Each structure stands twice: as C-alpha cells, then as structure tokens.
XYZ file of C-alpha atoms in Angstrom:
486
model
C 161.997 78.825 88.565
C 162.947 80.565 85.352
C 160.481 82.572 83.311
C 160.831 82.977 79.519
C 158.591 85.672 77.758
C 157.745 85.904 74.082
C 156.273 89.355 74.024
C 154.835 90.298 71.652
C 154.212 87.290 69.510
C 154.347 87.958 65.907
C 152.506 87.315 62.599
C 148.887 87.021 63.942
C 145.861 89.230 63.944
C 145.718 91.019 67.256
C 148.229 91.087 70.214
C 149.411 88.343 72.582
C 152.315 87.068 74.630
C 153.513 83.663 75.791
C 154.957 83.096 79.320
C 157.049 79.910 79.669
C 157.929 78.784 83.209
C 160.955 76.403 83.571
C 162.165 74.338 86.449
C 165.643 74.982 87.900
C 166.785 72.061 85.656
C 165.601 73.887 82.511
C 162.574 71.817 81.758
C 159.326 73.510 80.930
C 156.680 73.228 83.732
C 153.886 75.286 82.444
C 152.987 77.881 79.704
C 150.483 80.609 79.777
C 149.094 82.298 76.599
C 147.753 85.746 77.187
C 145.909 88.146 75.028
C 146.183 91.748 76.453
C 143.331 93.251 74.638
C 139.463 93.398 74.953
C 136.651 93.854 72.443
C 133.422 92.733 74.132
C 131.384 93.491 71.183
C 128.231 91.731 72.499
C 127.488 94.756 74.815
C 127.989 97.271 71.816
C 125.124 95.511 70.033
C 122.548 95.695 72.850
C 119.926 98.421 72.261
C 120.549 98.430 68.464
C 118.087 97.374 65.790
C 118.654 93.718 64.575
C 118.671 94.915 60.971
C 121.768 97.021 61.668
C 123.729 94.323 63.454
C 125.382 92.720 60.366
C 126.927 96.246 59.656
C 127.956 96.904 63.211
C 129.903 93.672 63.702
C 132.037 94.312 60.658
C 133.862 96.753 62.920
C 135.043 93.994 65.221
C 138.189 93.698 63.187
C 139.561 94.357 59.693
C 140.682 90.884 58.986
C 137.437 88.911 59.015
C 134.578 91.392 58.774
C 132.914 89.433 56.039
C 132.595 86.466 58.411
C 130.797 88.430 61.218
C 128.687 90.193 58.536
C 127.546 86.816 57.144
C 126.854 85.205 60.627
C 124.984 88.183 61.886
C 123.042 88.494 58.650
C 121.920 84.786 58.917
C 120.918 85.400 62.580
C 118.902 88.317 61.548
C 117.168 86.152 58.914
C 116.110 83.879 61.808
C 115.065 86.594 64.085
C 112.514 87.627 61.492
C 111.658 84.006 60.639
C 112.484 84.544 56.911
C 114.432 82.523 54.417
C 116.463 84.415 51.758
C 115.754 83.757 48.107
C 117.990 81.318 46.303
C 119.635 84.092 44.290
C 120.394 86.053 47.485
C 122.010 83.068 49.058
C 124.166 82.532 46.001
C 125.236 86.148 45.963
C 126.085 85.982 49.670
C 128.098 82.760 49.092
C 129.881 84.294 46.104
C 130.930 87.297 48.359
C 132.010 84.864 51.078
C 134.042 82.597 48.670
C 136.031 85.689 47.661
C 136.490 86.611 51.250
C 138.105 83.220 51.917
C 140.415 83.511 48.899
C 141.937 86.801 49.986
C 142.368 85.691 53.732
C 143.866 82.247 52.999
C 146.267 83.810 50.408
C 147.301 86.385 53.132
C 147.894 83.749 55.824
C 149.870 81.371 53.679
C 152.209 83.851 52.108
C 152.529 86.652 54.772
C 152.025 84.614 58.103
C 152.981 81.030 57.532
C 155.449 80.888 54.620
C 158.240 82.753 56.442
C 158.587 79.748 58.768
C 158.814 77.190 55.890
C 160.075 79.100 52.816
C 162.631 81.224 54.693
C 163.132 78.781 57.577
C 161.998 78.377 61.075
C 165.365 79.243 62.568
C 166.372 81.866 60.044
C 167.413 85.359 61.334
C 164.264 86.974 62.466
C 164.871 90.043 60.335
C 164.369 87.702 57.354
C 161.308 85.827 58.604
C 158.671 88.046 56.934
C 156.839 88.567 53.556
C 159.979 90.305 52.185
C 162.152 87.327 53.084
C 159.581 85.083 51.241
C 159.701 87.425 48.222
C 163.465 87.307 48.260
C 163.267 83.527 48.205
C 160.484 83.018 45.620
C 160.999 86.116 43.532
C 159.240 89.365 42.843
C 156.871 87.972 40.103
C 155.384 85.686 42.659
C 155.140 88.358 45.299
C 153.359 90.628 42.714
C 151.000 87.886 41.784
C 150.115 87.321 45.561
C 149.142 91.056 45.865
C 147.252 90.987 42.614
C 145.125 87.954 43.451
C 144.239 89.437 46.831
C 143.318 92.764 45.307
C 141.065 91.048 42.859
C 139.323 89.104 45.667
C 138.892 92.371 47.607
C 137.440 94.017 44.458
C 134.676 91.284 44.259
C 133.837 91.767 47.863
C 133.707 95.618 47.383
C 131.544 95.152 44.320
C 128.951 92.860 46.118
C 129.217 94.173 49.539
C 129.585 97.910 49.061
C 132.984 97.922 50.716
C 135.617 95.214 51.260
C 135.654 95.818 55.000
C 132.586 97.767 56.113
C 130.212 95.460 54.312
C 126.489 96.371 53.751
C 125.419 93.369 51.592
C 122.986 91.491 53.816
C 119.488 92.556 54.864
C 116.945 90.354 56.622
C 115.570 87.981 53.988
C 118.137 88.771 51.207
C 120.668 91.190 49.838
C 120.678 94.829 49.079
C 121.478 94.685 45.416
C 122.015 92.182 42.599
C 124.701 91.427 40.193
C 124.794 92.907 36.704
C 125.701 90.708 33.754
C 128.975 92.667 32.858
C 130.095 92.417 36.531
C 129.316 88.615 36.547
C 131.651 88.170 33.470
C 134.315 90.074 35.123
C 134.097 87.893 38.348
C 134.332 84.717 36.199
C 137.598 85.947 34.782
C 138.941 86.749 38.174
C 137.764 83.517 39.644
C 139.562 81.575 36.796
C 142.746 83.318 38.102
C 142.046 82.291 41.675
C 141.786 78.630 40.640
C 145.086 78.785 38.752
C 146.852 80.685 41.652
C 145.423 78.320 44.321
C 146.804 75.340 42.306
C 150.110 77.181 42.018
C 150.291 77.903 45.806
C 149.708 74.183 46.477
C 152.622 73.430 44.069
C 154.888 75.750 46.054
C 153.734 73.915 49.263
C 154.639 70.524 47.594
C 157.998 71.700 46.269
C 159.282 73.753 49.283
C 157.634 72.051 52.293
C 156.773 68.499 51.408
C 159.880 68.231 49.197
C 162.116 69.200 52.206
C 162.598 66.150 54.445
C 163.534 68.445 57.455
C 160.240 70.374 57.188
C 158.216 67.157 56.625
C 159.816 65.689 59.800
C 158.810 68.792 61.674
C 155.226 68.421 60.576
C 154.934 64.752 61.202
C 157.323 64.072 64.181
C 157.914 67.377 65.887
C 156.211 68.525 69.076
C 153.149 69.678 67.320
C 150.571 66.898 67.604
C 147.430 67.346 69.627
C 144.817 64.556 69.689
C 141.451 66.348 70.227
C 137.974 66.324 68.535
C 137.287 68.232 65.314
C 134.434 70.552 64.357
C 133.223 71.907 60.971
C 130.270 73.027 59.001
C 129.090 70.342 56.357
C 126.406 70.314 53.645
C 123.747 67.610 53.195
C 126.497 65.228 51.907
C 128.820 65.932 54.809
C 131.203 67.918 52.450
C 132.894 70.994 53.747
C 130.689 74.230 53.397
C 131.753 77.663 54.478
C 128.260 79.411 54.327
C 125.550 76.952 55.156
C 124.774 73.435 56.684
C 124.952 71.664 59.985
C 127.847 71.607 62.422
C 129.443 68.140 62.632
C 131.799 67.078 65.333
C 134.012 63.928 65.013
C 136.024 62.365 67.829
C 139.730 61.667 68.026
C 139.294 58.535 65.866
C 137.227 60.300 63.245
C 133.875 58.898 64.378
C 130.790 61.361 64.262
C 129.909 62.487 67.758
C 127.304 65.193 67.036
C 125.616 66.865 64.140
C 123.513 69.822 64.926
C 121.659 72.827 63.413
C 122.710 76.351 64.393
C 119.709 76.823 66.618
C 120.842 73.854 68.702
C 124.421 74.943 69.422
C 123.870 75.552 73.114
C 122.905 71.834 73.561
C 126.451 70.896 72.365
C 128.830 73.791 73.107
C 129.311 75.446 76.463
C 131.669 78.283 77.437
C 133.874 78.707 80.548
C 136.277 81.447 81.677
C 139.723 81.576 83.388
C 140.838 84.608 85.504
C 143.969 85.129 83.394
C 142.399 85.638 79.991
C 139.793 87.845 78.227
C 139.007 84.832 75.951
C 136.489 82.190 76.915
C 137.135 78.552 76.668
C 134.315 76.787 74.702
C 134.144 72.941 75.104
C 131.838 70.057 74.153
C 129.041 70.256 76.663
C 128.003 66.560 76.610
C 131.508 65.487 77.522
C 132.148 68.354 79.912
C 135.262 70.322 80.908
C 138.074 67.888 81.983
C 140.810 70.500 81.994
C 143.603 71.132 79.457
C 143.963 67.613 78.414
C 143.822 65.823 75.068
C 142.478 62.424 74.189
C 139.098 60.823 73.665
C 137.657 61.762 77.021
C 138.553 65.437 76.715
C 135.983 68.101 75.955
C 138.435 70.177 74.143
C 137.928 70.447 70.307
C 139.353 72.540 67.533
C 137.605 74.365 64.657
C 140.236 74.997 62.046
C 140.805 74.279 58.306
C 142.249 70.844 59.427
C 139.390 70.072 61.823
C 136.851 70.994 58.977
C 138.502 68.502 56.659
C 138.701 65.962 59.524
C 134.942 66.413 60.308
C 133.921 66.291 56.577
C 133.615 63.281 54.199
C 134.979 65.313 51.246
C 135.030 68.599 49.255
C 132.323 69.805 46.908
C 134.657 70.767 44.052
C 136.837 68.480 41.898
C 140.366 69.831 42.377
C 139.851 70.457 46.123
C 138.594 66.830 46.448
C 141.787 65.491 44.700
C 143.920 67.506 47.098
C 141.734 66.444 50.118
C 142.387 62.769 49.232
C 146.021 63.145 48.618
C 146.645 65.037 51.906
C 144.915 62.320 54.022
C 146.693 59.527 52.047
C 150.028 61.113 52.511
C 149.422 61.707 56.323
C 148.140 58.106 57.003
C 144.386 58.756 56.820
C 141.695 60.531 58.880
C 141.683 62.177 61.256
C 145.048 63.984 61.135
C 146.255 65.437 64.546
C 149.478 67.033 63.310
C 148.945 70.898 64.121
C 151.146 72.047 61.270
C 149.091 70.170 58.804
C 146.641 73.022 59.202
C 148.772 74.883 56.602
C 148.171 72.106 54.054
C 144.476 71.981 54.893
C 144.200 75.735 54.407
C 145.562 75.432 50.896
C 143.010 72.661 50.114
C 140.352 75.159 51.271
C 141.877 77.855 49.193
C 141.412 75.699 46.091
C 137.815 74.920 47.197
C 137.050 78.661 47.701
C 138.419 79.466 44.296
C 136.582 76.759 42.566
C 133.252 77.620 44.370
C 133.794 81.250 43.454
C 133.940 80.316 39.832
C 130.893 77.957 40.104
C 128.678 80.545 41.588
C 129.837 83.272 39.132
C 128.984 80.922 36.094
C 125.566 80.151 37.613
C 122.827 81.839 35.524
C 120.711 82.446 38.591
C 123.285 84.635 40.219
C 122.017 87.672 38.173
C 118.317 87.032 39.050
C 116.464 90.158 40.316
C 114.710 88.056 43.000
C 116.856 89.441 45.894
C 114.613 89.429 48.992
C 111.885 87.547 50.747
C 109.308 89.789 52.281
C 109.308 90.038 56.123
C 105.991 89.237 57.749
C 106.757 87.926 61.310
C 107.471 89.623 64.635
C 111.151 89.504 65.432
C 112.229 87.297 68.293
C 115.494 85.311 68.449
C 118.041 84.010 65.880
C 121.246 82.126 65.444
C 123.618 82.293 62.481
C 126.622 80.022 61.995
C 129.164 80.151 59.147
C 132.792 78.915 58.900
C 135.125 81.717 59.396
C 138.723 81.287 58.123
C 139.702 80.696 61.715
C 136.907 78.363 62.790
C 133.282 77.886 63.305
C 131.647 81.357 64.017
C 128.318 81.636 65.945
C 126.245 84.702 66.280
C 123.146 84.594 68.619
C 120.775 87.505 69.237
C 117.688 88.069 71.362
C 115.305 91.032 70.541
C 112.166 92.538 71.751
C 109.037 92.798 69.550
C 110.326 95.908 67.915
C 113.547 94.014 66.837
C 115.772 95.894 69.281
C 118.666 93.662 70.475
C 118.308 92.780 74.226
C 121.092 90.338 74.421
C 123.897 88.889 72.189
C 126.371 86.044 72.244
C 129.232 85.493 69.921
C 131.507 82.367 69.780
C 134.230 83.516 67.409
C 136.295 81.062 65.318
C 139.505 81.703 67.296
C 137.640 81.417 70.669
C 136.782 77.765 69.767
C 140.454 77.036 69.498
C 141.629 78.897 72.629
C 142.179 75.781 74.897
C 143.792 73.943 71.914
C 146.140 76.816 71.176
C 147.230 76.895 74.956
C 147.812 73.152 74.881
C 149.709 73.237 71.532
C 151.946 75.967 72.932
C 152.846 73.978 76.086
C 153.480 70.848 74.057
C 155.731 72.741 71.699
C 157.689 74.388 74.451
C 158.054 71.222 76.379
C 159.388 69.455 73.307
C 161.870 72.196 72.344
C 163.050 73.724 75.542
C 164.952 71.192 77.763
C 167.848 70.986 80.000
C 171.119 71.808 78.111
C 169.344 73.465 75.274
C 170.184 77.024 74.454
C 166.895 78.852 74.169
C 167.682 81.247 71.253
C 165.384 83.147 68.852
C 164.992 80.182 66.582
C 163.716 77.975 69.402
C 161.230 80.557 70.470
C 159.894 80.986 66.963
C 159.330 77.363 66.680
C 157.222 77.598 69.885
C 155.357 80.501 68.213
C 154.648 78.233 65.109
C 152.350 76.198 67.300
C 149.836 79.094 67.582
C 150.484 80.516 64.124
C 149.061 77.257 62.469
C 145.723 78.141 63.931
C 145.699 81.696 62.099
C 144.163 83.199 65.270
C 142.401 86.579 65.211
C 142.519 87.907 68.858
C 140.994 91.195 68.014
C 137.559 89.672 67.581
C 137.909 86.825 69.979
C 138.099 88.547 73.435
C 134.724 88.673 75.146
C 135.255 87.991 78.798
C 135.647 90.863 81.303
C 136.574 89.376 84.728
C 134.932 92.185 86.836
C 137.926 94.640 86.683
C 140.571 95.682 84.237
C 143.767 94.021 85.222
C 146.612 95.989 83.659
C 150.456 95.503 83.563
C 152.664 98.075 81.911
C 156.250 97.217 81.171
C 158.733 99.880 80.443
C 161.781 98.916 78.315
C 164.947 100.815 77.307
C 165.998 101.223 73.787
C 167.797 97.821 73.938
C 164.517 96.146 74.919
C 165.489 95.383 78.531
C 162.708 95.522 81.107
C 163.460 98.524 83.464
C 160.203 99.060 85.285
C 156.738 97.378 85.729
C 153.561 98.995 87.149
C 150.302 97.205 87.488
C 146.822 97.317 89.002
C-alpha cells in the first residue's frame, strides 16, 4: 500500500489535506479528505442575545461574513415573528448582491483561473494570480482589483463595514440609503455588469475555445451524478436572498420544495470520526454511503446545483447565459463538476444585474426601514444562498431572547460528501499503474475540490469528543522527519 499526501491543498478558504491510498499495482484504492481546523460557532452563540447574533457570526470567517450575517438576521426576524419592510428587504438584497459580486470575482480570477488560464499542469510557481496577470495583462488585473474594491465599498456603505457587518436588526435594517449614495451605487453596478460580461468572454475565449480544456470539463474524471439543491423564487428562478429551497434529482425532476422552517424534514446530518465537518444528506432518501446515482442521499449545493435546481434566471443577460450553458452542455441537469466555474460566472452576471436593478429602484431610499417588534422571541430559521451553497441558521431562545441552542448548516458542509467523492473519482481517473504522479497530476486532483469554492473555516462544526492532533515536522526541503500525535 502506497500513500500520497497533498498537504496543504491550495487556493481555498481554510486549510485541508488529501490522503490518497494506492494498491501495490499503483491504482487508487481510497481517498480521504481532511480539514484540520475547528470552529464550532454554535457553542459561541449560546447565552448571547438573539439580536446580537447577526454581528457575532460575521467573525466565523473573513470570506463570507455577509452570508452568515444575512442568514442570522433572517433567523432573528423569525425568532421575533416579524417581517421586515419592503425597503429593508431591498437594502439587504442590494448589500448581498454586492457581496456575491466581490466573492465570485475573487474565486474566478484568483482561485480557479490559474488552472485554466495558466494551465493545470503548468509549473506550480506560475499557477497563481500573478501567473494569470502575466497571461491576461496588467490592465485586466487592475480591473479585477478595482471591481472587487467597488463591491466592498458598497458593502461597507450599507453594512457599516465590509467584513464586520452591522446592517441587519430584527424587523429591518439600521440605516437607509441616501440619494447621492444610491446614484453612486448605480454607476458602480453598471461597471459590475460590464465586467461580468467581460469575464464571461474570457471564459469563452480561453476555456471553451481551448479543445483540451473543454475535453477536461466534459470527459475528464470530474463527473458526479448526484441531486441538486438551490434557493428559488416564486417562479423557480435562482434567488440568493429569499424563497424556498428546491431539490431536483439526477434527472432534473423536482424532488422537494420547502420553506426554511421545514428544513429538518428534508435534510439530516451525520458525522464521521475522521472529520470535523458533518455530512448532510437528503433525509427522505437516507444515507446510503459515499455513492452517486438516483438512489443516493448525497446532494450538492453549488452554483451549478442552483442552476440545475432552477427554471431560469431573473435578469436578462444572466438568463441568456443560463440557456447557452445548458444548450452547450447537452441540457439539464449538468453533472460535470468543472462546469461549476461556468455556472459561477452566470451567477456573477445575475448578481451584477440584480445590484443595478435594486439601486435603480425608487423604493430603495424609503425611510420605512423597520417593522416594530411586538411578539415574545421563540425560535427561528434563516436560509440564504451563500456563494458556496445553501446556508441555514437555526436558533432557539428563551422568552428574553437569549440563545439556548444553535445549529448551522454551512454552504460548504452541504457539499462535504460530494467533495470527498469528487476527489476519489479524480484520483482514480488520473493516478494509475505506470503513470508518473507529478505535481501536475496532483494539481488536477485538487481541481476536483477547487470547483466547489469551499470555505472550511466556517464549515467545521463537529467535535468528536476529544481533540485528535497530528503534528508533522519537516526539514527545509519539505521532507517529513518526525511525527507526534495524540
């Protein structure tokens, strides 16, 4: 038995490693994906006032604080039995659209593009954002930074800070939008729309225009036939902020559609002793193990699954690109893991267009910002789409609004089983008898998890009774010289 380690894995949010076990003949027998960090934020929330929780959870990580802020804020609304005003909802969604713009730009250019623009087997010293800039030019690199900065400025304006957000309060938002600020956001959002279309053009030219890359997407070892989850509006179109969760099966047929408060009837969680991450699965099907197919309880909640689960997009250019993607890939649903990058760009266009729509809405400057709270706090669930998947926050409180229990199912956690399975499939397809396992091959294994844009810093919530710890000591050449463990 031979063991191959990819440690640390790269271009993700958080830390992780991949252990590949091969037979004596050189074929892959099993793959373990491990995340050696723990957050456990549910316990931190206990004993705190529910109205504080939307601010507390922004500290889970610095990548998707707006997602946790929004899910916790919606849960707090439900705890107090209050519906935010229309203007407050639009301000929240405006903030959230800008949050998606900055995050999807970051993933495409900094985390994903090095594999396709620079090349999956290019020298690892070049497979990074600097390598991408060297290929596409400094002007484009500068534009990437500028558009991300503008998206962050909108979040800071509306939320008080781009990371430590204080926008939501139960029943509404803390402050409104001034007319001069609205006009500024309109101009920024117009830039987002143009830049998102430009990003799609780069994908068309560099990825879809390259037969080798297209072959990797469609015929490489990156296909996983599992169910798809995503939040949809009343017309079954993709929605990041509000709606019902829709699940479609491996053939694209609707399995379930449920409101946030019903999530425990449809999703269950289980644990494995070798991971701090839980493994959610479809409760009505049950856990059948790490298997794909129609009978499996495994699902994914990603940009691709959102498009699979929806009937379309709510904005015009995104809808055109949605139709083109599925027409090119043979119709819905698509099970090509690397098509998540394409789906993410369709979502980038939608977020940019939605940002512009909301900024041009006259009601966005209404002073009607909060609905008065009149009920005793009890229990609430908030669900939004995070960039990395469907995000659920569930809080129980006493009659004073003090949190007694919390449960979070984070976007990446939904995809944990799927990521493990995708890595095993990729490793088994790439590492075989007679194949030299070099850095390029191992990077192509990593590409299987990278497509999910995982954020492990906010996804680890299972503590298996003790704190297993392994410390590896390496010399200056990177060779393992000593291991201690408990």
